[in-house]
Tab-separated table of C-alpha atoms and ligand atoms in Angstrom:
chain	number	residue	atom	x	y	z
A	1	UNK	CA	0.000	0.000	0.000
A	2	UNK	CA	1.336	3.512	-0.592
A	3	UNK	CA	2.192	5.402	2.362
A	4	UNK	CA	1.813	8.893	3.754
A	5	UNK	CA	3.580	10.779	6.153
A	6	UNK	CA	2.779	14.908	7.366
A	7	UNK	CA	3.370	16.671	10.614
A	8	UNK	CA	3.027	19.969	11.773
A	9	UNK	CA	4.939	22.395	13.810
A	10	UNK	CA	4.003	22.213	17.909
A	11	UNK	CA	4.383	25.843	17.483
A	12	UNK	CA	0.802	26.843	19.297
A	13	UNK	CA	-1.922	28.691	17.449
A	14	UNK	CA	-3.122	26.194	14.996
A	15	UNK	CA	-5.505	27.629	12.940
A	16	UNK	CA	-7.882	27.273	9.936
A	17	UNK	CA	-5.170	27.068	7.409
A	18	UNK	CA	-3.229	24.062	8.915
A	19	UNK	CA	-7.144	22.338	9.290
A	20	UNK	CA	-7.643	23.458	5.665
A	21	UNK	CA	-4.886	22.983	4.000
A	22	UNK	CA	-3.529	19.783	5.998
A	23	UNK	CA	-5.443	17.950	8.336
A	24	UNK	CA	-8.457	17.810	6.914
A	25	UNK	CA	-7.223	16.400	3.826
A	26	UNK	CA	-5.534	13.752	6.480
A	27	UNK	CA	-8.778	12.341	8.110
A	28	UNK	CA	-10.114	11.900	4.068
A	29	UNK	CA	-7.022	9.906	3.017
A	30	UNK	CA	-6.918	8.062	6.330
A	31	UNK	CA	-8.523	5.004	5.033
A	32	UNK	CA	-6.503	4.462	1.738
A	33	UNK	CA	-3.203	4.840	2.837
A	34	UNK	CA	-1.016	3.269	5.228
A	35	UNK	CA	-0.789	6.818	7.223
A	36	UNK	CA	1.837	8.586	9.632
A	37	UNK	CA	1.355	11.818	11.293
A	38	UNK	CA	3.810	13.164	13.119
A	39	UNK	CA	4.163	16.239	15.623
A	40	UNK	CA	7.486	17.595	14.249
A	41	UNK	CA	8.903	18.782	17.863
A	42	UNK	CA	13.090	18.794	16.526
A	43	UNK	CA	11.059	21.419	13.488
A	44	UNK	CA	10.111	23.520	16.122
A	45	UNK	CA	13.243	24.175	17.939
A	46	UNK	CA	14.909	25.923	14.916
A	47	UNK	CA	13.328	29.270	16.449
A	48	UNK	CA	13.534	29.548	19.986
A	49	UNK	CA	10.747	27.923	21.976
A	50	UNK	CA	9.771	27.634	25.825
A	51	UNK	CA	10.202	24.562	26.822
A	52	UNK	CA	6.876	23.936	28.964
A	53	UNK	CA	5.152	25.582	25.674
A	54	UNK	CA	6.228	23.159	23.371
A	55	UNK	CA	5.320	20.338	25.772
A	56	UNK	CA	1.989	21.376	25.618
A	57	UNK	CA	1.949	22.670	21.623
A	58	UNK	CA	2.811	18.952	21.172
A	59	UNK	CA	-0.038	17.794	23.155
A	60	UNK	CA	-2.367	20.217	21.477
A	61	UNK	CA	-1.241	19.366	17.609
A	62	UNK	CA	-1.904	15.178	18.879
A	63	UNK	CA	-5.384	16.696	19.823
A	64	UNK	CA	-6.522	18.795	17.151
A	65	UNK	CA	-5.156	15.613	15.180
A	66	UNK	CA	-7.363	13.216	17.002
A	67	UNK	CA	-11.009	16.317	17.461
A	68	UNK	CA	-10.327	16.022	13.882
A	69	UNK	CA	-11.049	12.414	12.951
A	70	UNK	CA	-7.693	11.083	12.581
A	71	UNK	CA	-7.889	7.263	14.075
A	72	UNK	CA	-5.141	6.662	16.043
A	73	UNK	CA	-6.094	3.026	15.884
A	74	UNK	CA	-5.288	2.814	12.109
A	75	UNK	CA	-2.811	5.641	12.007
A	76	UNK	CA	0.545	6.084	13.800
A	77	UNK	CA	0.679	9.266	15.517
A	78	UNK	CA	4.124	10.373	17.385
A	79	UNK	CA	6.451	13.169	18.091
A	80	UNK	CA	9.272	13.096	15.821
A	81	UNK	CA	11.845	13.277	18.735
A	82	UNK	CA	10.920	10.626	20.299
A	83	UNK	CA	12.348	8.495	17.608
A	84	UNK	CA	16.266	9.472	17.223
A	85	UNK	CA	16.597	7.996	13.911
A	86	UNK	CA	15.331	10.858	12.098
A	87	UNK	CA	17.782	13.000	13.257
A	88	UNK	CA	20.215	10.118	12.631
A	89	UNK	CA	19.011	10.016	9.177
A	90	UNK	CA	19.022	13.490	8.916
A	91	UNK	CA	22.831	13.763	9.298
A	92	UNK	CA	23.443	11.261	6.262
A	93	UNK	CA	21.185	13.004	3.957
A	94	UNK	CA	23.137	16.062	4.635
A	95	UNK	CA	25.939	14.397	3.689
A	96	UNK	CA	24.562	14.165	0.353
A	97	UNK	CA	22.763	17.652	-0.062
A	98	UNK	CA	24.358	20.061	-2.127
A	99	UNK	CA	24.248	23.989	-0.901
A	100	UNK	CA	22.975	24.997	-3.372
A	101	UNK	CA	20.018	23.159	-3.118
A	102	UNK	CA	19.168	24.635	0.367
A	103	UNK	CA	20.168	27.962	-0.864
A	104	UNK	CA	17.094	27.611	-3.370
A	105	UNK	CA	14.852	27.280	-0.050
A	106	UNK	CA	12.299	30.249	0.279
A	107	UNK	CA	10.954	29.231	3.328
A	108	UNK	CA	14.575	29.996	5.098
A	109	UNK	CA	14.944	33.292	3.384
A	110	UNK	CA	11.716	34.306	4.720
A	111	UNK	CA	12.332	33.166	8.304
A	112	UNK	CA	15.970	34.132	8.281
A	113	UNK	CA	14.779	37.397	7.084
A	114	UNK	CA	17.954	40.792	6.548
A	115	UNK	CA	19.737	38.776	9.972
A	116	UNK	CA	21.163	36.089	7.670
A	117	UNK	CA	24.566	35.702	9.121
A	118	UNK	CA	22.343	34.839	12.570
A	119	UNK	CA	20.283	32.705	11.635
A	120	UNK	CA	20.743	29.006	13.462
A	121	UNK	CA	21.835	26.391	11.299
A	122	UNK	CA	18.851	23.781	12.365
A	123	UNK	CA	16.644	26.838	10.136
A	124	UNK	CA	18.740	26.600	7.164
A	125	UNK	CA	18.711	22.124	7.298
A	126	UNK	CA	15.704	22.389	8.825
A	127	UNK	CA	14.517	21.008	4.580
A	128	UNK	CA	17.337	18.200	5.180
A	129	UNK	CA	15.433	16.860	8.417
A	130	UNK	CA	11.711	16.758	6.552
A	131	UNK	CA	13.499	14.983	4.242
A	132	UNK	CA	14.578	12.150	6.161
A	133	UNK	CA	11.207	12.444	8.154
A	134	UNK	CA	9.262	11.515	4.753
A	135	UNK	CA	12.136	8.968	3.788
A	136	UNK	CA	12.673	7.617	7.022
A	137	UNK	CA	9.418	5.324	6.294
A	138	UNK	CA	9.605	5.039	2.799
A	139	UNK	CA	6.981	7.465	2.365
A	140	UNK	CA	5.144	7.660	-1.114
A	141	UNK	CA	2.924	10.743	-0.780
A	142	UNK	CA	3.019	13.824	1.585
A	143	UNK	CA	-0.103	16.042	1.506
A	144	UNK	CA	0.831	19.530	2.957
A	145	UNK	CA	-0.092	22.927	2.221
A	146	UNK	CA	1.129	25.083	-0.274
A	147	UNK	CA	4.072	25.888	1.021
A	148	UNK	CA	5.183	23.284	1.833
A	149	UNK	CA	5.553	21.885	-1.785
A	150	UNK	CA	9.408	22.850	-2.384
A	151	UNK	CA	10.406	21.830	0.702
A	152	UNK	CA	8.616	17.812	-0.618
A	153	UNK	CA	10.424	18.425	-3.838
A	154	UNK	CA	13.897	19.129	-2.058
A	155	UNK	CA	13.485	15.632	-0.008
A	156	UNK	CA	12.440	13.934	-3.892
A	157	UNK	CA	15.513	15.141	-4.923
A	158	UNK	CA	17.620	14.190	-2.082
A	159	UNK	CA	16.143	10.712	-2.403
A	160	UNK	CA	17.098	10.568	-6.101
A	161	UNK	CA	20.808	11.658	-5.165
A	162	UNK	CA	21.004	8.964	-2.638
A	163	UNK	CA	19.547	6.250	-5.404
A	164	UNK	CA	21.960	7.569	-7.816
A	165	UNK	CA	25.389	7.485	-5.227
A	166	UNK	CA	24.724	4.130	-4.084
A	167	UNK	CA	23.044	2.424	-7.083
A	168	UNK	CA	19.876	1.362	-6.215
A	169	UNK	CA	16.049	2.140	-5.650
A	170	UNK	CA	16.128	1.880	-2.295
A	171	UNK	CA	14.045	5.455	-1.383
A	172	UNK	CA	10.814	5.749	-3.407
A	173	UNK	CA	10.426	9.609	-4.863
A	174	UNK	CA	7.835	11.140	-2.451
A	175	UNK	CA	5.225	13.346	-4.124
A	176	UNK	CA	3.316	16.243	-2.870
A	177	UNK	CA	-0.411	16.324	-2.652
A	178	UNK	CA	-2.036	19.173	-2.276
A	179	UNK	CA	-5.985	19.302	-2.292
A	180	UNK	CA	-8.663	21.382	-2.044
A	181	UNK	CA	-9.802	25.102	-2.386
A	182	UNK	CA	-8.059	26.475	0.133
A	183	UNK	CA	-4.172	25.196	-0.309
A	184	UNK	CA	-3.036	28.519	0.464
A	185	UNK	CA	-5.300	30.255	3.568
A	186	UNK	CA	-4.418	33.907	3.847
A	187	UNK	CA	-4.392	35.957	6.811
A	188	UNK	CA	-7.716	37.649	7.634
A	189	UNK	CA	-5.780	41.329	8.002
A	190	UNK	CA	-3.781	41.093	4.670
A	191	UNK	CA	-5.055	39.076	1.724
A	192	UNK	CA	-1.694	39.127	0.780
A	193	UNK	CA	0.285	37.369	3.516
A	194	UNK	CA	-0.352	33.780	4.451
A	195	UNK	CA	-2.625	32.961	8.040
A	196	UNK	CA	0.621	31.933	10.476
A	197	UNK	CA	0.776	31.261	13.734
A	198	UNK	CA	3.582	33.514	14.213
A	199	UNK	CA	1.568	36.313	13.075
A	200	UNK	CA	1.368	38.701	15.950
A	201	UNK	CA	-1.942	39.845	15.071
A	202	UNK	CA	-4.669	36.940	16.620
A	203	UNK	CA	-7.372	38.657	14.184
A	204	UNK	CA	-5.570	37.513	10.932
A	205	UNK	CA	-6.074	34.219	12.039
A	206	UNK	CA	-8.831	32.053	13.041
A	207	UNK	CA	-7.724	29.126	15.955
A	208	UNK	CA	-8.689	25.772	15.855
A	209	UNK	CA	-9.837	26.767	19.268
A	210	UNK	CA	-11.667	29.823	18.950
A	211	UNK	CA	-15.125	29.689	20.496
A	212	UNK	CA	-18.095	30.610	18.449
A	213	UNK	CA	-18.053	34.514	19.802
A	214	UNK	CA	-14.136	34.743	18.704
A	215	UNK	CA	-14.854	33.264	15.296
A	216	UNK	CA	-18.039	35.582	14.500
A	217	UNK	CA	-15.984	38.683	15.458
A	218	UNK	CA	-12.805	37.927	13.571
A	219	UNK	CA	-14.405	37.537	10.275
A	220	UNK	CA	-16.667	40.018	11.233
A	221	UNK	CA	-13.449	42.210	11.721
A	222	UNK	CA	-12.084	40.581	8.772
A	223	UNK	CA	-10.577	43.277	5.911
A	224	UNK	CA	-12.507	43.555	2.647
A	225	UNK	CA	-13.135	45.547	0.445
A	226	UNK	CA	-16.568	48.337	-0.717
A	227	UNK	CA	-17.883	46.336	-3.765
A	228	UNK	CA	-20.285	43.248	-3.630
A	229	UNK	CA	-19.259	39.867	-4.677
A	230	UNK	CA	-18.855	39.724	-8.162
A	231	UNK	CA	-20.694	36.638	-10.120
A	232	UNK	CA	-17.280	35.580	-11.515
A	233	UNK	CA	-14.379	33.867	-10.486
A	234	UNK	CA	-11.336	36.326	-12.656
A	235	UNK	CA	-13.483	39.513	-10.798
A	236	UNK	CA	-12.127	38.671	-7.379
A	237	UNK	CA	-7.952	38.746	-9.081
A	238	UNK	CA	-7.570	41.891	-8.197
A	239	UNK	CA	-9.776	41.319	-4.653
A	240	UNK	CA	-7.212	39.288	-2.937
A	241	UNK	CA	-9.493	39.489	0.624
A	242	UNK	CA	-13.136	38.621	-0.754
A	243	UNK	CA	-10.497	35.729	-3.109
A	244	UNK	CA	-9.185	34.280	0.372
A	245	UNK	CA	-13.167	35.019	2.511
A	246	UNK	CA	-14.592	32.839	-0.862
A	247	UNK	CA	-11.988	29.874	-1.244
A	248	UNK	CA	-12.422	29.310	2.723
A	249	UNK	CA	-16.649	29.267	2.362
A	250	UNK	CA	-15.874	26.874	-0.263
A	251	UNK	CA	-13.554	24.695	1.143
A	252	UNK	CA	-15.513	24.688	3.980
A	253	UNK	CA	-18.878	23.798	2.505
A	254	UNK	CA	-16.910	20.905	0.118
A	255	UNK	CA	-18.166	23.341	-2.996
A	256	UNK	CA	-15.530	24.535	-5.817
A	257	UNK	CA	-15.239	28.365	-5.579
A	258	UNK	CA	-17.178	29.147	-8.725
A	259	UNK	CA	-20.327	27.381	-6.520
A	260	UNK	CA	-19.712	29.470	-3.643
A	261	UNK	CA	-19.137	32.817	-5.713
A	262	UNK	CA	-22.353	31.948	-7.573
A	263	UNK	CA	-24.300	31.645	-3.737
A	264	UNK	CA	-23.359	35.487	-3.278
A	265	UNK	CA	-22.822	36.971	-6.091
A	266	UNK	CA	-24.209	40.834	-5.893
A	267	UNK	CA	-24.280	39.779	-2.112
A	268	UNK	CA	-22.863	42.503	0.065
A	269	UNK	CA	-20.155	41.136	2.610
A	270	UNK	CA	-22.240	41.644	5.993
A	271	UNK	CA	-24.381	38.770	4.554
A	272	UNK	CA	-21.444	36.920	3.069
A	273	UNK	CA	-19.776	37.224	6.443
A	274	UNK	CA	-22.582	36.135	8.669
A	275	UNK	CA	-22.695	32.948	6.833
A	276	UNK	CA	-19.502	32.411	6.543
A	277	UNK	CA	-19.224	32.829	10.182
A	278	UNK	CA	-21.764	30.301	10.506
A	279	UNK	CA	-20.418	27.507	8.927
A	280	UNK	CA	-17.176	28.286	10.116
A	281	UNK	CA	-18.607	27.976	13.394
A	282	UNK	CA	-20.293	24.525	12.626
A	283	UNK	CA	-16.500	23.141	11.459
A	284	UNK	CA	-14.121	24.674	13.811
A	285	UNK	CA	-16.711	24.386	17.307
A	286	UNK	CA	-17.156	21.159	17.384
A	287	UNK	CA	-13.614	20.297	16.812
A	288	UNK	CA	-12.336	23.096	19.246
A	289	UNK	CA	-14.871	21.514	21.918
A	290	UNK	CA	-13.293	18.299	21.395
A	291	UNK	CA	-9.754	19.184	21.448
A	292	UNK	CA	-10.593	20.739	25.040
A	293	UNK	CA	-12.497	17.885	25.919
A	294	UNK	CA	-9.111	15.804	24.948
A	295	UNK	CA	-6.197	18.157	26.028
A	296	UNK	CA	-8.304	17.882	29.973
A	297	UNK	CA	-6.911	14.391	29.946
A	298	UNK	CA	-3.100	14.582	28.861
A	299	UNK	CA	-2.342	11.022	30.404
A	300	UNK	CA	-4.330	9.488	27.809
A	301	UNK	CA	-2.816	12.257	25.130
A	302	UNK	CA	0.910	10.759	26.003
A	303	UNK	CA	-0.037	7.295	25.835
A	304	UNK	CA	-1.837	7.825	22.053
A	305	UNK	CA	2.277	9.199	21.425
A	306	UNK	CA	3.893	6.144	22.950
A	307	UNK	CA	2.006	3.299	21.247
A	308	UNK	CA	2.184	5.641	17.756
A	309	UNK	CA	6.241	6.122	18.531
A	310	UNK	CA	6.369	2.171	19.345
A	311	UNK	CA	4.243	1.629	15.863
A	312	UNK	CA	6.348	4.404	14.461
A	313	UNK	CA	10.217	2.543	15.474
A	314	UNK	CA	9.046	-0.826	14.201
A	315	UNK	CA	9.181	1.149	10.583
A	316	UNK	CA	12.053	3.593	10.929
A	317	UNK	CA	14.712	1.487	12.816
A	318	UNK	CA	14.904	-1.224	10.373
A	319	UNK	CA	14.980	1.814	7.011
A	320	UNK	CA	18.083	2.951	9.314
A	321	UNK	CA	19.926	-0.016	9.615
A	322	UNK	CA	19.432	-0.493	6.091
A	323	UNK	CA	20.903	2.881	5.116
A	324	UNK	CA	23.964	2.734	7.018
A	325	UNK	CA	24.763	-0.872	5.719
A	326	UNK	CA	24.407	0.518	2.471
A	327	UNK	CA	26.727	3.617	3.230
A	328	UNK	CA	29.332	1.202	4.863
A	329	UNK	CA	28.597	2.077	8.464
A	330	UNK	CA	29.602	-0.808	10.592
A	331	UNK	CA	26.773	-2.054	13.100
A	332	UNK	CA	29.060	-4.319	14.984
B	1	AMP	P1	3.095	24.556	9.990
B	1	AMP	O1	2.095	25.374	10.721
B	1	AMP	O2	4.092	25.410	9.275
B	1	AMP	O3	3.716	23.468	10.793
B	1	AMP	O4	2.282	23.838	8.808
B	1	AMP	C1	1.621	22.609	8.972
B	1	AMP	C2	0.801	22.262	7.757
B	1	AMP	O5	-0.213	23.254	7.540
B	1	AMP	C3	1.602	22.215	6.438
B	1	AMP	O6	1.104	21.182	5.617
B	1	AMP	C4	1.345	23.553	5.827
B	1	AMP	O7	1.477	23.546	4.428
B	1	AMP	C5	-0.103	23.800	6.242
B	1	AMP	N1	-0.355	25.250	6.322
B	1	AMP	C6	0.205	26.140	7.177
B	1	AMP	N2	-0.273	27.379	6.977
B	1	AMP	C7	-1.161	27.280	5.954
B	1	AMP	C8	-2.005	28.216	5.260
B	1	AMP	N3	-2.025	29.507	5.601
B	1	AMP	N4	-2.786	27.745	4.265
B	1	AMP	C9	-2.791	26.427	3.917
B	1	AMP	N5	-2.023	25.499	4.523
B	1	AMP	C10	-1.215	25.908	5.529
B	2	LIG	N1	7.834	21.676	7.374
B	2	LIG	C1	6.459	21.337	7.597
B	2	LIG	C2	5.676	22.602	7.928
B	2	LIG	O1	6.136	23.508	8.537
B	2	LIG	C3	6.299	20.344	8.716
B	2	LIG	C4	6.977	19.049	8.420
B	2	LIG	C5	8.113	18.574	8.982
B	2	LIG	C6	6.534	18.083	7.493
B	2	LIG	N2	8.414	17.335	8.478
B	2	LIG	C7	7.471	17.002	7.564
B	2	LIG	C8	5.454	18.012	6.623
B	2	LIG	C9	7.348	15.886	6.738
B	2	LIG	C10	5.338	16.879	5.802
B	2	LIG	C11	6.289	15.824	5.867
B	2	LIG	O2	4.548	22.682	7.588
């Protein structure tokens, strides 16, 4: 069977563009793929983090994973640390990765921003360590956001390179997926920039677990612009607010965008807005009530990780030992 792996930063704040753009898309290929999500804890520490934060960022991400519908029955969940081999791995790959591959990396220039020269060096291989996350199990597909989509084709290409030094298909290429109408959620302040959780503003985003109130004010609150909804698709190009408010109404009522544009069109946003708000509510409550419901009971949180990182070993340890007898490390 083919197999998936994802993970997300346990960098707090998940919001409606990691449920849109990844985990959703999870909990529908759940069933048809041999599936690993991961909490990507050794990710987060390439910007600084407090430590009894990211304890609990991990236990949140294993929640939202599970409110969401993600089985942890059929799939392995973990936290990538607890499993040393992708780091491990991480260190041969990056034997093998040119610079000037992870020079290409837009991700790092954007979070490395004018500092360069101070930037940690975890950012700039932080590419090098998804690799060997994804490859670690042999992955076959990765659905992600977005932007996530170089970093999938950087680990491809690093599998190739290690095919090609050591003469043999041993890494399948891993390709992205990346569904939906909302691949690319923007924040709810700037059409322009991309909903983050490092965004300092909370009303650009909309959190996982917002109550109903929070979520009915943000959009509310949410920037737009004077003119109605237009009754066609290449009218909202130059809109790049009412394009993000439309792509999340469709993605969230499972309609393309042309449906949901042809629900409002001539609509003015107040009524756009309250229904938007409404079935954003609808999505995001219930999950949000049962991630709270969840994260009360951490005990049972932490043993969901060990049995996934237990499920998790049984795959990766073996793929290790096989890569370093292949690249002539002795196991004595
Ligand atoms: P991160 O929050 O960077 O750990 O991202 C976790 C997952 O959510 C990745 O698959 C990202 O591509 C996806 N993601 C993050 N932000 C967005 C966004 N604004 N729109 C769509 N997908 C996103
Ligand atoms: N870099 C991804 C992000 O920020 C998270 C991630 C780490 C990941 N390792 C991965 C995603 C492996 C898919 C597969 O969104």
């Amino acid at each position: 069977m083919n197999r998936i792996f994802s993970g997300i930063q346990p960098t707090g704040n998940l919001h409606l563009g990691n449920y849109l753009g990844a985990i959703r898309n999870w909990v529908a290929l759940q069933h048809d793929y041999d599936c690993i999500f991961c909490i990507v804890d050794l990710h987060a520490l390439t910007q600084p983090q407090n430590p009894d934060e990211l304890r609990q960022a991990t236990r949140e991400v294993t929640a939202a994973y599970i409110a969401a519908g993600i089985d942890p029955e059929c799939c392995i969940i973990f936290n990538q640390s607890t499993i040393s081999a992708h780091a491990e791995l991480a260190w041969l790959l990056g034997c093998l990765t040119p610079l000037g591959w992870l020079n290409r990396m837009t991700q790092f220039k954007e979070k490395a921003g004018k500092q360069r020269e101070n930037a940690g060096l975890g950012l700039y291989a932080y590419p090098v360590l998804m690799a060997a996350d994804i490859l670690l199990y042999k992955a076959t597909h990765v659905p992600v956001g977005e932007d996530q989509k170089q970093h999938v084709e950087l680990a491809r290409d690093i599998a190739g390179a290690f095919n090609r030094r050591y003469e043999r298909d041993f890494f399948p290429l891993p390709e992205p997926q990346i569904f939906g109408e909302a691949t690319r959620v923007m924040s709810l302040r700037d059409g322009t920039k991309k909903m983050s959780k490092s965004d300092t503003s909370d009303y650009s985003r909309i959190n996982m677990t917002d109550d109903a109130d929070t979520i009915a004010l943000k959009i509310r609150r949410a920037k737009t612009d004077p003119e109605p909804l237009p009754d066609m698709l290449s009218a909202l190009e130059q809109r790049p607010e009412a394009d993000n408010l439309v792509s999340i109404y469709a993605a969230l009522s499972d309609m393309s965008r042309e449906a949901a544009l042809a629900r409002f069109a001539g609509a003015n946003f107040s009524t756009f807005k309250e229904a938007l708000s409404g079935l954003s509510v609808d999505v995001l409550g219930r999950i949000g009530g049962e991630m709270r419901r969840l994260m009360a009971d951490p005990g049972h949180i932490d043993r969901v990780l060990r049995q996934g990182a237990e499920r998790a070993a049984a795959i990766a340890i073996p793929v290790l030992h096989e890569v370093q007898d292949i690249t002539g490390l002795l196991r004595p």
